[in-house]
One Martini backbone bead per residue (centre of mass of N, CA, C, O) as a GRO file, in nm:
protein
  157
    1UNK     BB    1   0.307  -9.054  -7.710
    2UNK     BB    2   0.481  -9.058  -7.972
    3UNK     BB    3   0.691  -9.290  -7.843
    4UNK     BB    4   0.474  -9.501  -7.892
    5UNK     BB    5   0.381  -9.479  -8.190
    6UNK     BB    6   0.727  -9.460  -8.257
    7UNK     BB    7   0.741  -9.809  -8.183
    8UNK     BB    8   0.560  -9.917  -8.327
    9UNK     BB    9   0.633  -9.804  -8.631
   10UNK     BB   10   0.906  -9.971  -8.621
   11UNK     BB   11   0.792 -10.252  -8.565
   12UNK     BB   12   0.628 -10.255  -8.839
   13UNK     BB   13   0.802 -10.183  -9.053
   14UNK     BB   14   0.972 -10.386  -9.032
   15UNK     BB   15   0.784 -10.628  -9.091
   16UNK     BB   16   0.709 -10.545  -9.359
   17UNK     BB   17   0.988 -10.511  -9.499
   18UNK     BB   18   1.042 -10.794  -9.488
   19UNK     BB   19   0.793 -10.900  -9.674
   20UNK     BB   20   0.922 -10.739  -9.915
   21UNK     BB   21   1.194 -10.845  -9.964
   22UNK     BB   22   1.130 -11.110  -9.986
   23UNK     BB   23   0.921 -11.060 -10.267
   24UNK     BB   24   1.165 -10.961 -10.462
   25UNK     BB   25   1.324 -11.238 -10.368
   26UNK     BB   26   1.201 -11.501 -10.504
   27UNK     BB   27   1.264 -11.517 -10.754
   28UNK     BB   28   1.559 -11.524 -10.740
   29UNK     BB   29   1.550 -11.793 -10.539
   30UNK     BB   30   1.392 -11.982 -10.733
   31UNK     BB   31   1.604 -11.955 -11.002
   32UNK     BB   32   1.844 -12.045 -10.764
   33UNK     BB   33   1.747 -12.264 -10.551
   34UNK     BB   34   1.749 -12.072 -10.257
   35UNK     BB   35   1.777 -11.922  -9.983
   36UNK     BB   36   1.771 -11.612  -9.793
   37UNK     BB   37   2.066 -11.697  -9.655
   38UNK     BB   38   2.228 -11.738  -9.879
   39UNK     BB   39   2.190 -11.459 -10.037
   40UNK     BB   40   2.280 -11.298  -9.801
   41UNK     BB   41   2.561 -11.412  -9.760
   42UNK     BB   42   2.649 -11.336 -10.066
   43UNK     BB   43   2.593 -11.018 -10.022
   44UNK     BB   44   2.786 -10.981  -9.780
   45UNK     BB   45   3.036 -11.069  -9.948
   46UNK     BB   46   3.030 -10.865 -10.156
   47UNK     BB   47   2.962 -10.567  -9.972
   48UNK     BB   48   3.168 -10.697  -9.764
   49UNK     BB   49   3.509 -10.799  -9.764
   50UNK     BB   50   3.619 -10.759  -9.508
   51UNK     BB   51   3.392 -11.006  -9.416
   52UNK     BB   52   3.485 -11.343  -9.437
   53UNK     BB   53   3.367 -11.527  -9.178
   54UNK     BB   54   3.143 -11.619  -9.046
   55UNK     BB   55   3.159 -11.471  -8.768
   56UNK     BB   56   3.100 -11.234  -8.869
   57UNK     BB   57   2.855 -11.268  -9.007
   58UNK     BB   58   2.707 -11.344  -8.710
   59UNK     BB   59   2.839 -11.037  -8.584
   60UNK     BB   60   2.717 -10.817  -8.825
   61UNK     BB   61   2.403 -10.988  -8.842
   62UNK     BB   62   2.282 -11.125  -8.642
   63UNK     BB   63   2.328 -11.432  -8.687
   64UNK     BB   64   2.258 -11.785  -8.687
   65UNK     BB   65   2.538 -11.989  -8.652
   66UNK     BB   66   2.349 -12.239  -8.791
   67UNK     BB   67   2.235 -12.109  -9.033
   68UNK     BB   68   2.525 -12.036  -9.155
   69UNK     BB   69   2.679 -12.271  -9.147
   70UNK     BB   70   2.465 -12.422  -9.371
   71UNK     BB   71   2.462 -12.233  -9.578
   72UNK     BB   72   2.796 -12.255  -9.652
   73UNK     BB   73   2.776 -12.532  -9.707
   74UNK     BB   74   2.564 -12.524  -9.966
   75UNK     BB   75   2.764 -12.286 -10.090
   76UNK     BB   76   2.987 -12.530 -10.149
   77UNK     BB   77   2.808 -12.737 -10.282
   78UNK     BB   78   2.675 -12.502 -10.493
   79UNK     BB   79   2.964 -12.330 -10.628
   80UNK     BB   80   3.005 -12.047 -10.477
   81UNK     BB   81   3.187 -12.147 -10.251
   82UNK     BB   82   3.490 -12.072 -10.031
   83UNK     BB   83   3.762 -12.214  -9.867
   84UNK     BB   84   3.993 -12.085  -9.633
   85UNK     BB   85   4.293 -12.090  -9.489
   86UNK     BB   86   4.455 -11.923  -9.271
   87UNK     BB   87   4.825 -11.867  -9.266
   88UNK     BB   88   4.824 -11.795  -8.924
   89UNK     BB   89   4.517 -11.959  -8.852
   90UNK     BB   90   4.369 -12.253  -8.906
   91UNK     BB   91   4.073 -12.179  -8.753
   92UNK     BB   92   4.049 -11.963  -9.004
   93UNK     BB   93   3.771 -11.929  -9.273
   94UNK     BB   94   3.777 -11.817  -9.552
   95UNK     BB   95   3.560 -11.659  -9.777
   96UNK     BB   96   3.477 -11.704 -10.130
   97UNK     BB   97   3.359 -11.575 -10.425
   98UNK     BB   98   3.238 -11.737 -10.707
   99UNK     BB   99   3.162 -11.708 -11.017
  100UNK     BB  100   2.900 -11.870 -10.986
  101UNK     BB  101   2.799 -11.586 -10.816
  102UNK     BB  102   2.782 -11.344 -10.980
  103UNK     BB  103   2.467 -11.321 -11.103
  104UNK     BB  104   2.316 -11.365 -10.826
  105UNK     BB  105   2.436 -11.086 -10.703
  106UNK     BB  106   2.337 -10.883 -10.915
  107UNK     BB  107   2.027 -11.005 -10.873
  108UNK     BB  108   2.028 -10.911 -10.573
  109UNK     BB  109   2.121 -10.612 -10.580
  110UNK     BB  110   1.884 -10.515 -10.747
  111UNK     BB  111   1.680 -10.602 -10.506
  112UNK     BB  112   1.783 -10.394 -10.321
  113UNK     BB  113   1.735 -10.140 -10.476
  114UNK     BB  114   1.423 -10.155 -10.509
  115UNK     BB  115   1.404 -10.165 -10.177
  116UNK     BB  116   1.520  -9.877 -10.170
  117UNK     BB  117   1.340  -9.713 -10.360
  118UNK     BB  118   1.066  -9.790 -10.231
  119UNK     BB  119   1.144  -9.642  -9.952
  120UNK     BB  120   1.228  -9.350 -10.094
  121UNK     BB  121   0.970  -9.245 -10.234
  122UNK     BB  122   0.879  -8.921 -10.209
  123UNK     BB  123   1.149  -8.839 -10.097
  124UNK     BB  124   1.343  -8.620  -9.955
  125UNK     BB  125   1.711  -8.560  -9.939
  126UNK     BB  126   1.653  -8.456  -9.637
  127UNK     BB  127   1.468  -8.627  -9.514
  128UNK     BB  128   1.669  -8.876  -9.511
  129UNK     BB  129   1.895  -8.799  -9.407
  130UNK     BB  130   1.765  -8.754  -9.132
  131UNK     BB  131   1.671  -9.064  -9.093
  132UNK     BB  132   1.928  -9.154  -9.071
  133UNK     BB  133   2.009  -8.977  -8.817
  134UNK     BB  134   1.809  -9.115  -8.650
  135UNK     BB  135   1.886  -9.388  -8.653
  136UNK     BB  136   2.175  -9.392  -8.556
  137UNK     BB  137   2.101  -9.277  -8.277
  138UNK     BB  138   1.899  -9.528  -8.177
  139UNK     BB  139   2.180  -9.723  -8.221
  140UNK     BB  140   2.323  -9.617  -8.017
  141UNK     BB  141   2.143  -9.650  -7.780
  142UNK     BB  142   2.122  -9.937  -7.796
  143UNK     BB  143   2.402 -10.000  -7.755
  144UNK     BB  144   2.395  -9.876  -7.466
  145UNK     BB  145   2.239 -10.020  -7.322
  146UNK     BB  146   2.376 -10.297  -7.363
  147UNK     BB  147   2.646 -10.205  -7.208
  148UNK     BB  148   2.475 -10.120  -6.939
  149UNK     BB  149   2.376 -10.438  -6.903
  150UNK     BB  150   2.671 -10.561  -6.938
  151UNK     BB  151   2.796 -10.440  -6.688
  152UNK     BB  152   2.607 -10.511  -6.480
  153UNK     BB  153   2.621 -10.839  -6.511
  154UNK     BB  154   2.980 -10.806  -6.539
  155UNK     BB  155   3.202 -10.579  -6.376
  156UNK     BB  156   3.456 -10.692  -6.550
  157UNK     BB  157   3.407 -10.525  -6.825
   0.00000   0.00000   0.00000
């Protein structure tokens, strides 16, 4: 029974939660005149370095690839990002954060740590600890879920 009652429970956290950074990021975003899309963008580029072309930020963040596309577009064209061709690759185009959005990703990050401090607070921090462990291992198993359904659909994999 506790089961069924933490599925719900984690299907509602996720649900009010999104609903709580939302709006967090209001002000922020109306204030720069972004979509909640373009500040992910903005956002994943900054705490990510590592992930720099659309392809990724599409294949680590589980987001739709024409919403990631059409993001880009505007966030090159309010003077955000730059494109740049690889030059072992011309096919890959690797994204950089301009200047000019130095104070908006502050002011993401900002809104980040608040959403941090919000859902982390009167927890002790064994308690969290416990609770990353915890999430971890969920995300392991949907995970190994996933592989050994496309294992079955595809046994070529």
């Amino acid at each position: 029974m506790a089961g069924k009652k933490l599925c719900f429970d984690i299907l509602s956290m996720r649900h009010k939660g999104f609903r709580v950074y939302q709006d967090l990021f209001s002000e922020v975003l109306r204030r720069y005149q972004l979509t909640q899309m373009e500040m992910d963008i903005l956002l994943f580029l900054a705490n990510n370095p590592e992930y720099d072309t659309a392809s990724e930020i599409v294949r680590v963040r589980q987001l739709t690839k024409s919403h990631v596309s059409a993001s880009i577009e505007q966030l090159v064209q309010k003077g955000m990002l730059s494109r740049n061709h690889d030059r072992n690759n011309r096919r890959v185009t690797h994204l950089a954060l301009l200047p000019e959005a130095e104070p908006i990703v502050e002011d993401g990050r900002r809104c980040q740590r608040e959403f941090t401090e919000l859902l982390s607070f009167g927890i002790e921090a064994e308690k969290l600890e416990t609770a990353e462990e915890v999430m971890q291992q969920m995300m392991e198993n949907m995970k190994s879920y996933r592989k050994k359904k496309e294992e079955k659909e595809d046994p070529e994999l």
